[in-house]
Short mmCIF file of C-alpha atoms and ligand atoms in Angstrom, two decimals:
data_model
loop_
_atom_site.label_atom_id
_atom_site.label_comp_id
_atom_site.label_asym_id
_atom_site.label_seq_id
_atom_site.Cartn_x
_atom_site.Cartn_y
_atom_site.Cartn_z
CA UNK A 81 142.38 82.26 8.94
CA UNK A 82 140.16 84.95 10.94
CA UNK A 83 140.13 88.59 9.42
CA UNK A 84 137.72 91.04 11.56
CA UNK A 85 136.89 94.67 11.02
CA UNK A 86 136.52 96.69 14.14
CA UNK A 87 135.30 93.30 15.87
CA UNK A 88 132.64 92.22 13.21
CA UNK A 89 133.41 89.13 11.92
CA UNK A 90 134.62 89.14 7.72
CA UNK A 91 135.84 85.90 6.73
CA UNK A 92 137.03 82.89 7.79
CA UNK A 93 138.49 79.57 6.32
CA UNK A 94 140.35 76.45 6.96
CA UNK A 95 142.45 73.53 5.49
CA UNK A 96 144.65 70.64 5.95
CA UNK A 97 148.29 71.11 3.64
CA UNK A 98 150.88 69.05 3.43
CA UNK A 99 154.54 70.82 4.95
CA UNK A 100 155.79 72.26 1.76
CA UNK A 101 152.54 73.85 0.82
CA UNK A 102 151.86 75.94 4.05
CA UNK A 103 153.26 78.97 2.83
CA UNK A 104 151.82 79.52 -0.42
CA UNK A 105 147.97 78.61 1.69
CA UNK A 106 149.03 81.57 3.96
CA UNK A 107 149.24 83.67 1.30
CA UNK A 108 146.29 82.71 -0.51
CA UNK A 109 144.14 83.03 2.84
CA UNK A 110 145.74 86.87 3.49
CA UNK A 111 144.56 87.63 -0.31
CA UNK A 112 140.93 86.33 0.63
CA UNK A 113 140.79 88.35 3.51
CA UNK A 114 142.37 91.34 2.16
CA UNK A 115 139.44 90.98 -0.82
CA UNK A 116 136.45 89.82 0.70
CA UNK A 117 133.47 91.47 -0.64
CA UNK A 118 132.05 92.30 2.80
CA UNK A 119 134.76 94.90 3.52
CA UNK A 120 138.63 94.84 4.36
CA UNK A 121 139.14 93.90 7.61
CA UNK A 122 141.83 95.71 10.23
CA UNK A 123 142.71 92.27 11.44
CA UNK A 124 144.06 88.94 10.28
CA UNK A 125 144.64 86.34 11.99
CA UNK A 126 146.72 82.88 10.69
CA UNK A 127 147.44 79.81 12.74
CA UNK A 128 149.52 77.12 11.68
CA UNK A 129 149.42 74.17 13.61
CA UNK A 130 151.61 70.49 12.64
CA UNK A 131 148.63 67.39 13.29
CA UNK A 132 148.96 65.20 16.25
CA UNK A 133 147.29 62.36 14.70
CA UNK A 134 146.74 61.47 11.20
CA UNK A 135 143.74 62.47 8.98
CA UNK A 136 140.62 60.38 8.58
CA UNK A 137 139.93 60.03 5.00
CA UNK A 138 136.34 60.41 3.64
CA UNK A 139 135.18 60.32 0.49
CA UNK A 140 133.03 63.38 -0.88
CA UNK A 141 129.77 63.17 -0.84
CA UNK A 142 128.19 63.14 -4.30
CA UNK A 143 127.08 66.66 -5.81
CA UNK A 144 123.59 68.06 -7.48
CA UNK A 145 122.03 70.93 -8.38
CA UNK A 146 118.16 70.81 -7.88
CA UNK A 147 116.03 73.33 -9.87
CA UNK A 148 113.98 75.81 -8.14
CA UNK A 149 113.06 78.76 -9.42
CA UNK A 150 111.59 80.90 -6.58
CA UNK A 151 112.53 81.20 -2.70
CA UNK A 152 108.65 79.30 -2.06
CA UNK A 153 110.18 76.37 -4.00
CA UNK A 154 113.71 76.26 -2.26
CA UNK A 155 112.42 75.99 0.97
CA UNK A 156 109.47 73.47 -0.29
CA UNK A 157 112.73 71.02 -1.67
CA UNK A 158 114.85 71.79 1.49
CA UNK A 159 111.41 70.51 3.28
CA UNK A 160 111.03 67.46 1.25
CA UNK A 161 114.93 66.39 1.16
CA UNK A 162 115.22 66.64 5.75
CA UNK A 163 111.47 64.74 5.68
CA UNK A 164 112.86 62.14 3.34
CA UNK A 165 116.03 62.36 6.10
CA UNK A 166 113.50 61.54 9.09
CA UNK A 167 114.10 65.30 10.21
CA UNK A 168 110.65 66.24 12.01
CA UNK A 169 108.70 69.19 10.80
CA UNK A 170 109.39 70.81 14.07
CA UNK A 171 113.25 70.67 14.01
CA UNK A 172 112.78 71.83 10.14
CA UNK A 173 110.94 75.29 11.02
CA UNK A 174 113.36 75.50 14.09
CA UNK A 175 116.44 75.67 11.52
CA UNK A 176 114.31 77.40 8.79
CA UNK A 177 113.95 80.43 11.39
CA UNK A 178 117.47 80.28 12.57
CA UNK A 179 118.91 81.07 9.38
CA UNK A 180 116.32 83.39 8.07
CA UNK A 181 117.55 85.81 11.20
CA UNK A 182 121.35 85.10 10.16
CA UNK A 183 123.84 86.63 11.36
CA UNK A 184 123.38 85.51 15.42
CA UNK A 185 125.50 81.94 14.96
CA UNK A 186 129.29 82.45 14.29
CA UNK A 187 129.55 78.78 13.21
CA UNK A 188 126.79 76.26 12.90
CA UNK A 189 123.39 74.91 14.96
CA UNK A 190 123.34 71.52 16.41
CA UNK A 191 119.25 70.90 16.44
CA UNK A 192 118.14 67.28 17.82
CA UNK A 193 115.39 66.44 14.62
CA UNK A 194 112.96 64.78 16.39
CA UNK A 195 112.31 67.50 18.90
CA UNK A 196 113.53 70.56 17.33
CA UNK A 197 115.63 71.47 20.35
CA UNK A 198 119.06 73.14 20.09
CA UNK A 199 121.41 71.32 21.62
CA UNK A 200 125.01 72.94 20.95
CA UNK A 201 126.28 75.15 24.35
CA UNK A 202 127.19 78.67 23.06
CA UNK A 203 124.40 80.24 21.17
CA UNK A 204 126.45 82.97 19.82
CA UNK A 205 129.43 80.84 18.82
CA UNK A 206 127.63 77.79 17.73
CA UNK A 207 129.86 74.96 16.80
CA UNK A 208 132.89 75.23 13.84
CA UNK A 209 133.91 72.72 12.01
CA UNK A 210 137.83 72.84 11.89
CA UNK A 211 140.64 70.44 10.78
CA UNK A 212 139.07 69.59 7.47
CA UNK A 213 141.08 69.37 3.68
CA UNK A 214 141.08 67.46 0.69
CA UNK A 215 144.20 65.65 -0.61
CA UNK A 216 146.29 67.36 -3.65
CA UNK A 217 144.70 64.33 -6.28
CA UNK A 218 141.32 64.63 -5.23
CA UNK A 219 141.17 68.47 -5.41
CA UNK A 220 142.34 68.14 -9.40
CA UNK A 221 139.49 65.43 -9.89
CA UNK A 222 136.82 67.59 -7.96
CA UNK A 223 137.86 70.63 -9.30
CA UNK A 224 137.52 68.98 -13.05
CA UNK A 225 134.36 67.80 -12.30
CA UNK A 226 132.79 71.15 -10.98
CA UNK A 227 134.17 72.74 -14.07
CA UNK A 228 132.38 70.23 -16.14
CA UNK A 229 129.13 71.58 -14.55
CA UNK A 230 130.60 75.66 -14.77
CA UNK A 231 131.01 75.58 -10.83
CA UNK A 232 134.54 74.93 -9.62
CA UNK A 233 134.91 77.88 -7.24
CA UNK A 234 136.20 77.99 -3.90
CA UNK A 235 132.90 78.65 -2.41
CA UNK A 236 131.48 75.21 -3.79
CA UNK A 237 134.70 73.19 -3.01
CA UNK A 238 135.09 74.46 0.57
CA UNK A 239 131.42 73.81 1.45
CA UNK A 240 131.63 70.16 -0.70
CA UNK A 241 134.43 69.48 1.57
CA UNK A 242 132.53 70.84 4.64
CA UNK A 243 129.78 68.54 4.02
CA UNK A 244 131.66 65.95 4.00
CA UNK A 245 133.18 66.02 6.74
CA UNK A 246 129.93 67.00 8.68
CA UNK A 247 128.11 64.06 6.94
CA UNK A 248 130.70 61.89 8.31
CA UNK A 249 130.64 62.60 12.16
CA UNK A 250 129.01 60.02 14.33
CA UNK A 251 125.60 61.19 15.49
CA UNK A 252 124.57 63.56 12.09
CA UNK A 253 121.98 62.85 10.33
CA UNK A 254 121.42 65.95 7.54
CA UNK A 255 123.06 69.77 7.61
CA UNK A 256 121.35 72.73 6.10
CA UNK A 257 123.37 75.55 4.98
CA UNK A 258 122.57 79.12 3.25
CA UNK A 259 125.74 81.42 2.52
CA UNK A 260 125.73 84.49 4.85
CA UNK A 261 126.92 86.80 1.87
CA UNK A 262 124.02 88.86 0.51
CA UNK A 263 124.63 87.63 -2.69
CA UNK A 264 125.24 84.47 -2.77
CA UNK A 265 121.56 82.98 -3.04
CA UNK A 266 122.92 79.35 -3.65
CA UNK A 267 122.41 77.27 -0.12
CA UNK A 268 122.46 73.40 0.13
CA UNK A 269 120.81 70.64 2.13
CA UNK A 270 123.18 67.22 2.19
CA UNK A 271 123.49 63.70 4.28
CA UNK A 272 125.07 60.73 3.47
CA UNK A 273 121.77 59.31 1.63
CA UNK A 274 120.92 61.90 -0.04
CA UNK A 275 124.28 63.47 -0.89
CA UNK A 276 125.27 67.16 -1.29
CA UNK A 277 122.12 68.47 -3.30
CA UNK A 278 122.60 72.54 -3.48
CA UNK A 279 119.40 74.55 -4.07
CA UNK A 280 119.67 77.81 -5.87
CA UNK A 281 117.11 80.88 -4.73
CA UNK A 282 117.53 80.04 -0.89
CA UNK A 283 117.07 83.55 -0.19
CA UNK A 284 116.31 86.74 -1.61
CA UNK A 285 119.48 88.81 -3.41
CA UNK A 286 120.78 91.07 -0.50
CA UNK A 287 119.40 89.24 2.31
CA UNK A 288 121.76 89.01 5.03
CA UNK A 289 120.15 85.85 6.51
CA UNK A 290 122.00 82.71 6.07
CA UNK A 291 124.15 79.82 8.50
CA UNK A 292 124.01 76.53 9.30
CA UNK A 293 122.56 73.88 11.45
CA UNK A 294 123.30 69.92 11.74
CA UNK A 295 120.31 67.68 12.42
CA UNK A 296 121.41 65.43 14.78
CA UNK A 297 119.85 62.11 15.70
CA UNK A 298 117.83 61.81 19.37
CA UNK A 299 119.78 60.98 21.64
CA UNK A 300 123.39 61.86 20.01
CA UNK A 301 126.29 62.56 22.37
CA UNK A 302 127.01 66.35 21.93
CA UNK A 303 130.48 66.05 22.89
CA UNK A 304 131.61 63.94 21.09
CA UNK A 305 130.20 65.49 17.70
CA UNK A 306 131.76 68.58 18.89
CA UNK A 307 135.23 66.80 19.08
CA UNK A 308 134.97 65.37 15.92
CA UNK A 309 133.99 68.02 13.84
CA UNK A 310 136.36 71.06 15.80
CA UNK A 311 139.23 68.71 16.53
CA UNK A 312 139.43 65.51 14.54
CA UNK A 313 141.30 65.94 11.26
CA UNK A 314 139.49 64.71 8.17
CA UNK A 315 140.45 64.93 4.74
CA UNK A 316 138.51 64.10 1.24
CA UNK A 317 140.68 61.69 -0.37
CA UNK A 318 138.58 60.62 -3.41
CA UNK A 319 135.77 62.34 -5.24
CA UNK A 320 132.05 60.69 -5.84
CA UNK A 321 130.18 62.37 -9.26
CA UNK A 322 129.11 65.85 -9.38
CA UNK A 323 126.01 65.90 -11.50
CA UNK A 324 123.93 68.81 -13.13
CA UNK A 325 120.85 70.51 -12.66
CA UNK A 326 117.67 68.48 -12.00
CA UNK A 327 114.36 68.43 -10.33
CA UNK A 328 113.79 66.59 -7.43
CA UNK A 329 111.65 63.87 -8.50
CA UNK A 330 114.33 63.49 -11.39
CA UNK A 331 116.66 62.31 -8.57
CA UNK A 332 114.65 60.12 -6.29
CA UNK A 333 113.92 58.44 -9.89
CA UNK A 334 117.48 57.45 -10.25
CA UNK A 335 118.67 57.46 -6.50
CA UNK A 336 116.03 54.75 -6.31
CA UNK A 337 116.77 52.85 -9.27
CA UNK A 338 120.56 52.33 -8.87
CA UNK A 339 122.73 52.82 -6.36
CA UNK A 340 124.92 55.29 -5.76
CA UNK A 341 128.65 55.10 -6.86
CA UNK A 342 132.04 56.29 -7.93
CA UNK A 343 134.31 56.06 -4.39
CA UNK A 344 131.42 57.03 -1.83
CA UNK A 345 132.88 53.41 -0.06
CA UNK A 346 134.46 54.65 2.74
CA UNK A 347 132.97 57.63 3.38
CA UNK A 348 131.51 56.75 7.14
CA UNK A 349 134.06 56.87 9.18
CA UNK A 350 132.57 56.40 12.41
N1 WAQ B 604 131.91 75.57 10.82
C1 WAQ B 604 130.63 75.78 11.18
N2 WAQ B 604 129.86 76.73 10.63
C2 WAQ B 604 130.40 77.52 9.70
C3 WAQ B 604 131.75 77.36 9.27
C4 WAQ B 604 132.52 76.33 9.88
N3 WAQ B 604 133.78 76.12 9.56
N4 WAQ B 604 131.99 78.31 8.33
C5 WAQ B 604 130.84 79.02 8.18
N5 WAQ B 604 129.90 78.55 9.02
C6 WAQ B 604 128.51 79.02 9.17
C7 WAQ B 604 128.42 80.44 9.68
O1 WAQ B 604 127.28 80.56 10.51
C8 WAQ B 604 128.22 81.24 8.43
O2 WAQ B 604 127.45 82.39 8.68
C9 WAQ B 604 127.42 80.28 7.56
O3 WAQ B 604 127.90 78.98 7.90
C10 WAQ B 604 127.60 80.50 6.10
O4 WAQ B 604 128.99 80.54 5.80
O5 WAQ B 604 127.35 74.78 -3.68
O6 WAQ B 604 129.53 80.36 1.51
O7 WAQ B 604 130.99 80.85 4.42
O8 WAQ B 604 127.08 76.83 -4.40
O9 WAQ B 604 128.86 82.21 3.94
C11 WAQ B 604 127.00 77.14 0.12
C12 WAQ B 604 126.65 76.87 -1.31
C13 WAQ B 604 127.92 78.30 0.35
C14 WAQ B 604 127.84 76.55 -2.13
C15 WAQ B 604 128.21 78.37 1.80
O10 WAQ B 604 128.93 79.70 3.59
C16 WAQ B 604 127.39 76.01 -3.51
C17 WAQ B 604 128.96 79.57 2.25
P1 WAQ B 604 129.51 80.91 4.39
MG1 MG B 605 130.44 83.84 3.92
#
């Protein structure tokens, strides 16, 4: 789904349904549009396409909250979590000042993180991850488990399933993302290794800054991550924990001590 108002860009969203529950998607896509908070658009677009080749299935990646407190402190974790990724301080400040001017990338930033260096061909269009669901069981466990935690919206579930997806494409090595809504503060950092951590206070309330940017590793073949992650359908098929709120030296305590579980076993699928 695309909704626009006079051109400008309101809203957009994908998913992956089975036959049967196509129509009832549609209409909860044309409700979205018709009641985004950024204004009601004078176009909608929905495309329906049948796959040509079956879904991947990943597994999502495991959920936390990390407390911050303060924008200083948000960006100080997001810093800590990429260098702990191998992401180079220079390909960190490159993203940081990406998103803080928001608004110029229609999808997300493909930035190399040794050197810092966008990579991805259309500045303006950036790259957009397409062809991307999670399977009927798997959105009742998720869904449970957010609630657990008093955060099963769609916001959290489509960007969980984003992340997954993203963390699973050959060549990625960490994705950044703060919500371009002015009010929706909440951004998150996630890779395979260190899972989908979200950080509250990424920006200030009303800031229009926010987007995304995949860190890729040197050297990665930019086709092909563009093929994968706009073409390639890939669906979350089982669910890995969704923890609470912590700091981040709670976490590397127990991501150190024991390894990581509950379904994350087939989650690269490269
Ligand atoms: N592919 C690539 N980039 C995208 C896509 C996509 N399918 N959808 C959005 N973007 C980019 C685009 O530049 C947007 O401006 C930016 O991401 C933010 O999109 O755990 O709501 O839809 O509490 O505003 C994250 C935190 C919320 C959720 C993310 O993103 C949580 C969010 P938004
Ligand atoms: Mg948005």
């Amino acid at each position: 789904m695309r909704a626009s108002l006079r051109g400008r860009h309101i809203s957009g969203a994908e998913g992956l349904f089975e036959a049967p529950e196509v129509q009832k998607a549609a209409k909860r896509y044309i409700k979205r549009a018709l009641t985004h908070p950024k204004g009601r658009p004078d176009e909608i677009t929905i495309t329906v396409e049948v796959l040509k080749t079956p879904p991947l299935k990943t597994a999502s990646l495991p959920v936390w909250t990390i407390r911050s407190g303060s924008t200083k402190k948000a960006r100080g974790i997001v810093k800590s979590v990429l260098s702990a990724n191998g992401i180079s301080e220079k390909a960190q400040n490159a993203a940081l000042s990406l998103l803080r001017a928001g608004g110029t990338v229609r999808g997300a930033a493909l930035i190399e993180k040794t050197t810092g260096k966008r990579l991805d061909k259309e500045p303006l269009r950036g790259l957009r991850v397409s062809r991307l669901g999670i399977q009927k069981g798997a959105l009742g466990s998720l869904s449970a488990r957010l609630s657990k935690r008093g955060i099963n919206t769609d916001t959290v579930k489509e960007a969980i399933v984003l992340a997954s997806k993203v963390a699973s494409a050959p060549g990625i090595s960490a994705e950044l993302c703060i919500s371009d809504d002015p009010h929706y503060t909440t951004g998150y950092v996630a890779s395979t290794e260190a899972g989908y951590l979200r950080v509250p206070c990424m920006k200030r309330k009303g800031s229009k800054s926010g987007g995304r940017v995949f860190f890729t590793e040197p050297g990665a073949d930019v086709e092909k991550i563009a093929l994968y992650l706009e073409k390639r359908p890939v669906m979350v098929g089982s669910v890995s924990p969704v923890g609470g709120i912590i700091s981040l030296d709670e976490l590397s305590h127990i991501s150190h001590s024991k390894p990581r579980g509950g379904g994350g076993d087939s989650r690269k699928n490269k």
